[in-house]
PDB file of C-alpha atoms in Angstrom:
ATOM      1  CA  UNK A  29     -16.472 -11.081  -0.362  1.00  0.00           C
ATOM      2  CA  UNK A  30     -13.273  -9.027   0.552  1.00  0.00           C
ATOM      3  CA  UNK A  31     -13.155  -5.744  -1.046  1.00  0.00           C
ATOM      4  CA  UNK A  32     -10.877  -3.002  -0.756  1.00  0.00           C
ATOM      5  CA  UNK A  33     -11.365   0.202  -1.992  1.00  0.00           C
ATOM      6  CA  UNK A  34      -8.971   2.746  -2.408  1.00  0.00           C
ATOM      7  CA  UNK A  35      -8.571   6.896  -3.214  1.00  0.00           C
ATOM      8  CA  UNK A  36      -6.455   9.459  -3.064  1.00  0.00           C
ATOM      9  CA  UNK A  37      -4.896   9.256  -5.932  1.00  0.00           C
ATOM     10  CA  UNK A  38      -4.707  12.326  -8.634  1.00  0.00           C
ATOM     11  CA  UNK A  39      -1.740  14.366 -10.681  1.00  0.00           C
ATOM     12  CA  UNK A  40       0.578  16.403  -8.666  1.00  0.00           C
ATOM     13  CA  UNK A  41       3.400  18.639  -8.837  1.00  0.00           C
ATOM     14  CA  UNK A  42       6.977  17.218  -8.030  1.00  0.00           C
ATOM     15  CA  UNK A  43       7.897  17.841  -4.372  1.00  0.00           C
ATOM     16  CA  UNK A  44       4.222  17.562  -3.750  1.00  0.00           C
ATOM     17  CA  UNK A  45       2.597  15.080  -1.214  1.00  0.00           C
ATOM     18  CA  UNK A  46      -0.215  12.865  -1.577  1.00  0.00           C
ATOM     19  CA  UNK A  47      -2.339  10.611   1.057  1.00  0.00           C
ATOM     20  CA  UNK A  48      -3.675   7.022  -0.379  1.00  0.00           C
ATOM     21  CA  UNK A  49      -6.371   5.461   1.436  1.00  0.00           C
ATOM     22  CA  UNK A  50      -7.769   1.837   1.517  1.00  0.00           C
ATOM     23  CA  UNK A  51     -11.015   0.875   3.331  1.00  0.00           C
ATOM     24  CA  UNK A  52     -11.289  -2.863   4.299  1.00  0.00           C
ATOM     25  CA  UNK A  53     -13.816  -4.754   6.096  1.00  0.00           C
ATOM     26  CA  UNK A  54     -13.998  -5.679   9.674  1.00  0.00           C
ATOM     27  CA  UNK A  55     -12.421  -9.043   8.981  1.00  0.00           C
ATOM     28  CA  UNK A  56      -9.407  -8.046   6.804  1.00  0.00           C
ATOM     29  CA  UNK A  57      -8.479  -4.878   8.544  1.00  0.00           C
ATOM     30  CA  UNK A  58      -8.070  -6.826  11.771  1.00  0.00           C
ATOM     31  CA  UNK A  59      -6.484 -10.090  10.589  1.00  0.00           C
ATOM     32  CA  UNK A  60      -4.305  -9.475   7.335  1.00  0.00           C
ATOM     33  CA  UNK A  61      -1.382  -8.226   7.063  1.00  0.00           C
ATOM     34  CA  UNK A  62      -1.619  -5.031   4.462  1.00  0.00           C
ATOM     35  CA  UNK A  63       0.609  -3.461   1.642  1.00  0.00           C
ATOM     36  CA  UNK A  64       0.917  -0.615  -1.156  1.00  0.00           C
ATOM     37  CA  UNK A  65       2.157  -1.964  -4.134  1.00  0.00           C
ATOM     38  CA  UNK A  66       2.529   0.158  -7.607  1.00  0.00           C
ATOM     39  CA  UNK A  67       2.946  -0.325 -11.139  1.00  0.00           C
ATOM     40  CA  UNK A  68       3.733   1.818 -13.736  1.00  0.00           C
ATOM     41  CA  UNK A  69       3.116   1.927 -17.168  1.00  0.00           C
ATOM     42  CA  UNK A  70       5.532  -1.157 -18.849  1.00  0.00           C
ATOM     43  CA  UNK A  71       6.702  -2.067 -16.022  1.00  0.00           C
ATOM     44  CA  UNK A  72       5.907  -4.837 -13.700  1.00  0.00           C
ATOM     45  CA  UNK A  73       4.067  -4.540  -9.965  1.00  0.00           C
ATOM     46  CA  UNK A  74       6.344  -3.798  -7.383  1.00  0.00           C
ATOM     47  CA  UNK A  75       6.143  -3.636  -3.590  1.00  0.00           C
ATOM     48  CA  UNK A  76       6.312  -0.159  -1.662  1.00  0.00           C
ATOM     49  CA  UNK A  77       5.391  -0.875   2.331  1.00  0.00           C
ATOM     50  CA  UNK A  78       3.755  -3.409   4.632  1.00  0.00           C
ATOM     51  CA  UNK A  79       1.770  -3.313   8.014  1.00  0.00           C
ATOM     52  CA  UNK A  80       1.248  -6.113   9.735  1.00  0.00           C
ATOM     53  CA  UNK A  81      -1.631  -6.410  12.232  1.00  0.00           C
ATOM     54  CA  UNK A  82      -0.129  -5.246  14.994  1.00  0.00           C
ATOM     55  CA  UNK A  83       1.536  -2.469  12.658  1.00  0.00           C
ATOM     56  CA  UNK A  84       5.449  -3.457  12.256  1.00  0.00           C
ATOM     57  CA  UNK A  85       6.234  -1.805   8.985  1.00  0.00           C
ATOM     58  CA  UNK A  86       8.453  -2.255   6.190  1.00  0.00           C
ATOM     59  CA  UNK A  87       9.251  -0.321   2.826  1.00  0.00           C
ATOM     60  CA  UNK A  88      11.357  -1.199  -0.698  1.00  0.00           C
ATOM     61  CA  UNK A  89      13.755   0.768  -1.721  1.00  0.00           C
ATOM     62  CA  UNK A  90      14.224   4.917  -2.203  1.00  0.00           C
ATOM     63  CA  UNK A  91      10.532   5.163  -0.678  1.00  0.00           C
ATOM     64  CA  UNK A  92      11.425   4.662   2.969  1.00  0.00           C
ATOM     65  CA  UNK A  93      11.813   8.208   4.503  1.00  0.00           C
ATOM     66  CA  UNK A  94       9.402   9.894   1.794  1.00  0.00           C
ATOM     67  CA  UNK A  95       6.218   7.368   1.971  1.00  0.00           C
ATOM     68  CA  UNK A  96       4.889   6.472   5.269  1.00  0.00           C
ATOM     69  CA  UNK A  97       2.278   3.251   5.478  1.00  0.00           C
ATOM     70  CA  UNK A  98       0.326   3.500   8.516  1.00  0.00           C
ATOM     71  CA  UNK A  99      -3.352   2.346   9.824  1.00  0.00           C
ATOM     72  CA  UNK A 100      -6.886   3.774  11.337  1.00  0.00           C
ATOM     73  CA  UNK A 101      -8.775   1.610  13.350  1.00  0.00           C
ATOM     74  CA  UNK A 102     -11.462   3.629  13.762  1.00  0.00           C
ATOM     75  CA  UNK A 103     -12.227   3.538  10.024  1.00  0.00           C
ATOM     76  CA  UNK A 104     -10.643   0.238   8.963  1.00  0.00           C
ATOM     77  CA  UNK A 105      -8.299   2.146   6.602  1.00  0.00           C
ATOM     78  CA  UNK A 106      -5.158   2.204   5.489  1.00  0.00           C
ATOM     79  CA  UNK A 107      -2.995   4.705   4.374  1.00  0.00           C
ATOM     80  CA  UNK A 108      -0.202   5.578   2.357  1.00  0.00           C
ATOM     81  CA  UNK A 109       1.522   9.302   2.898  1.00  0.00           C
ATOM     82  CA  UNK A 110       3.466  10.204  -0.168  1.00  0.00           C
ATOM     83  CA  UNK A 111       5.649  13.129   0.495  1.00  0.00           C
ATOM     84  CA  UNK A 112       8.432  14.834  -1.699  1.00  0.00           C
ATOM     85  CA  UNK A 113       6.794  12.892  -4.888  1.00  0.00           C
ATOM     86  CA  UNK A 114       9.323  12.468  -7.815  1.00  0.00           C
ATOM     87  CA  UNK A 115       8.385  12.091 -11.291  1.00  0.00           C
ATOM     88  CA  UNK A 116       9.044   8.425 -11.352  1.00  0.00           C
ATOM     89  CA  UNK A 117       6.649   7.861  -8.582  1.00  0.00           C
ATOM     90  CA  UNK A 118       4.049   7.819 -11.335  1.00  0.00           C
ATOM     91  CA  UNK A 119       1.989   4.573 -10.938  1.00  0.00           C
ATOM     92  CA  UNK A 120      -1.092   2.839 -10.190  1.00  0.00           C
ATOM     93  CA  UNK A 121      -1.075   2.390  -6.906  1.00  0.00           C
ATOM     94  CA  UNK A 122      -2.950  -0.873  -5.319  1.00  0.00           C
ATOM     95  CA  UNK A 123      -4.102  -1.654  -1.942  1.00  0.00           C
ATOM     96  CA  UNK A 124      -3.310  -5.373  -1.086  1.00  0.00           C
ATOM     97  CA  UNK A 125      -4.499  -7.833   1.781  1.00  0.00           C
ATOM     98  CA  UNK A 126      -1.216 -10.119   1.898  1.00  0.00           C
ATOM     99  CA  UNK A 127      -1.748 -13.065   4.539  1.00  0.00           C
ATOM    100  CA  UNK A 128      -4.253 -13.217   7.644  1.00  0.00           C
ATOM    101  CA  UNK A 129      -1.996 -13.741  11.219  1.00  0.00           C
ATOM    102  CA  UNK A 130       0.944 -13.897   9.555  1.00  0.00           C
ATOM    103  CA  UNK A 131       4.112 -13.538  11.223  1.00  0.00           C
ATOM    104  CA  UNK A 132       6.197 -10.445   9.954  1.00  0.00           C
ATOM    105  CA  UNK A 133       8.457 -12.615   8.087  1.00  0.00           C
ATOM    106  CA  UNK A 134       5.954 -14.480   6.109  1.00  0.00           C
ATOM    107  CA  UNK A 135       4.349 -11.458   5.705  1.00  0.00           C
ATOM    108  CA  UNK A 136       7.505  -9.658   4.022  1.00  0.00           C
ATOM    109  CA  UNK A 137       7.599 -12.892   1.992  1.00  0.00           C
ATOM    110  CA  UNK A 138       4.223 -12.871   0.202  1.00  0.00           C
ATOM    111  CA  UNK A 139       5.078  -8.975   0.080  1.00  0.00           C
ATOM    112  CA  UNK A 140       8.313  -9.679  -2.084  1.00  0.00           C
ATOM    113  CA  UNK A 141       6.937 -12.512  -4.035  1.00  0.00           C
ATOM    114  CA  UNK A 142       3.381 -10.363  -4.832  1.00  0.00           C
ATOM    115  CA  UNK A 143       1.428 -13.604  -4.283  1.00  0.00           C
ATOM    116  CA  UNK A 144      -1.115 -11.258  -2.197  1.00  0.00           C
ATOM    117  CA  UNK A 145      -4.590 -12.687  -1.360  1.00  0.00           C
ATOM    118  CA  UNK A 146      -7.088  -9.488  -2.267  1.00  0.00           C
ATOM    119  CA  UNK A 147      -5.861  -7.075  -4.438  1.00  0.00           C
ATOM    120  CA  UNK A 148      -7.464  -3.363  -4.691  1.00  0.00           C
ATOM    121  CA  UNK A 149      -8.993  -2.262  -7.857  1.00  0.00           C
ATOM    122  CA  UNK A 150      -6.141   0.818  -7.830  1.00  0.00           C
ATOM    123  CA  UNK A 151      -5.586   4.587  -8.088  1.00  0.00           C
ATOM    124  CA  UNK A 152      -3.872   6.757 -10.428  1.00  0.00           C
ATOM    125  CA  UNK A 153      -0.748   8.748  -9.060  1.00  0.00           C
ATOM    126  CA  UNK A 154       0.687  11.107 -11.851  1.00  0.00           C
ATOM    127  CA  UNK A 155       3.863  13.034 -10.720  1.00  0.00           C
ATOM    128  CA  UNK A 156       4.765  15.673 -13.562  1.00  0.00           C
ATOM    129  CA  UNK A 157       7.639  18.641 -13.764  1.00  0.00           C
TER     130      UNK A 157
END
C-alpha cells in the first residue's frame, strides 16, 4: 500500500515562508517521479513543481523563484519551500507520486494532465493580510 503523508502546512502571514513535507516509502521515494499540487477552495487542482528521480525539477507558473521542490534521501521525503507567500497561495496542498522511471517528459505530462498514481491525503496552507 503506497502512502504518503504530508505536514507543514498551517496559516501564515503574507511575505511569510512555509516548508511542506511528504514522507514516502522505500519503493516510491526511489522510483516515482514526485509533485506538489494545490487546490483551493472552488477551484480546480492545479500543478506547482515536479522531481523526478534523479531530481530534474520543474514548476507552473508565478511559483518558480518563490517555491522550491526538492528531496531527502535520508528520510524518503519530499519537500516543498514556500517563500514570500501571497494571499492567493491559499490551498490544500497535496503530495503526489506521478509515474515510476519515467522519463522527465512523461513525467511533466502526467504532471499537467493530474492523472497522478498516489495522491497525499493534503495540508492546509492559509495565507492572510
Amino acid at each position: 500500500q503506497v502512502e504518503l503523508v504530508e505536514s507543514g502546512g498551517g496559516s501564515v502571514q503574507a511575505g511569510g515562508s512555509l516548508r511542506l513535507s511528504c514522507t514516502a516509502n522505500d519503493y516510491v521515494y526511489n522510483n516515482y517521479c514526485m509533485g506538489w499540487f494545490r487546490q483551493a477552495p472552488g477551484e480546480g487542482r492545479e500543478g506547482v513543481a515536479l522531481i523526478t528521480h534523479d531530481e530534474y525539477t520543474n514548476y507552473a507558473g508565478s511559483e518558480k523563484g518563490r517555491f522550491t521542490i526538492s528531496k531527502d534521501g535520508a528520510k524518503n521525503t519530499l519537500y516543498l519551500q514556500m517563500n514570500s507567500l501571497k494571499t492567493e497561495d491559499t490551498a490544500t496542498y497535496y503530495c503526489a507520486a506521478l509515474c515510476a522511471r519515467c522519463s522527465p517528459g512523461a513525467c511533466y505530462s502526467v504532471f499537467m494532465s493530474r492523472r497522478v498514481a498516489y495522491w497525499g491525503q493534503g495540508t492546509q496552507v492559509t495565507v492572510s493580510l
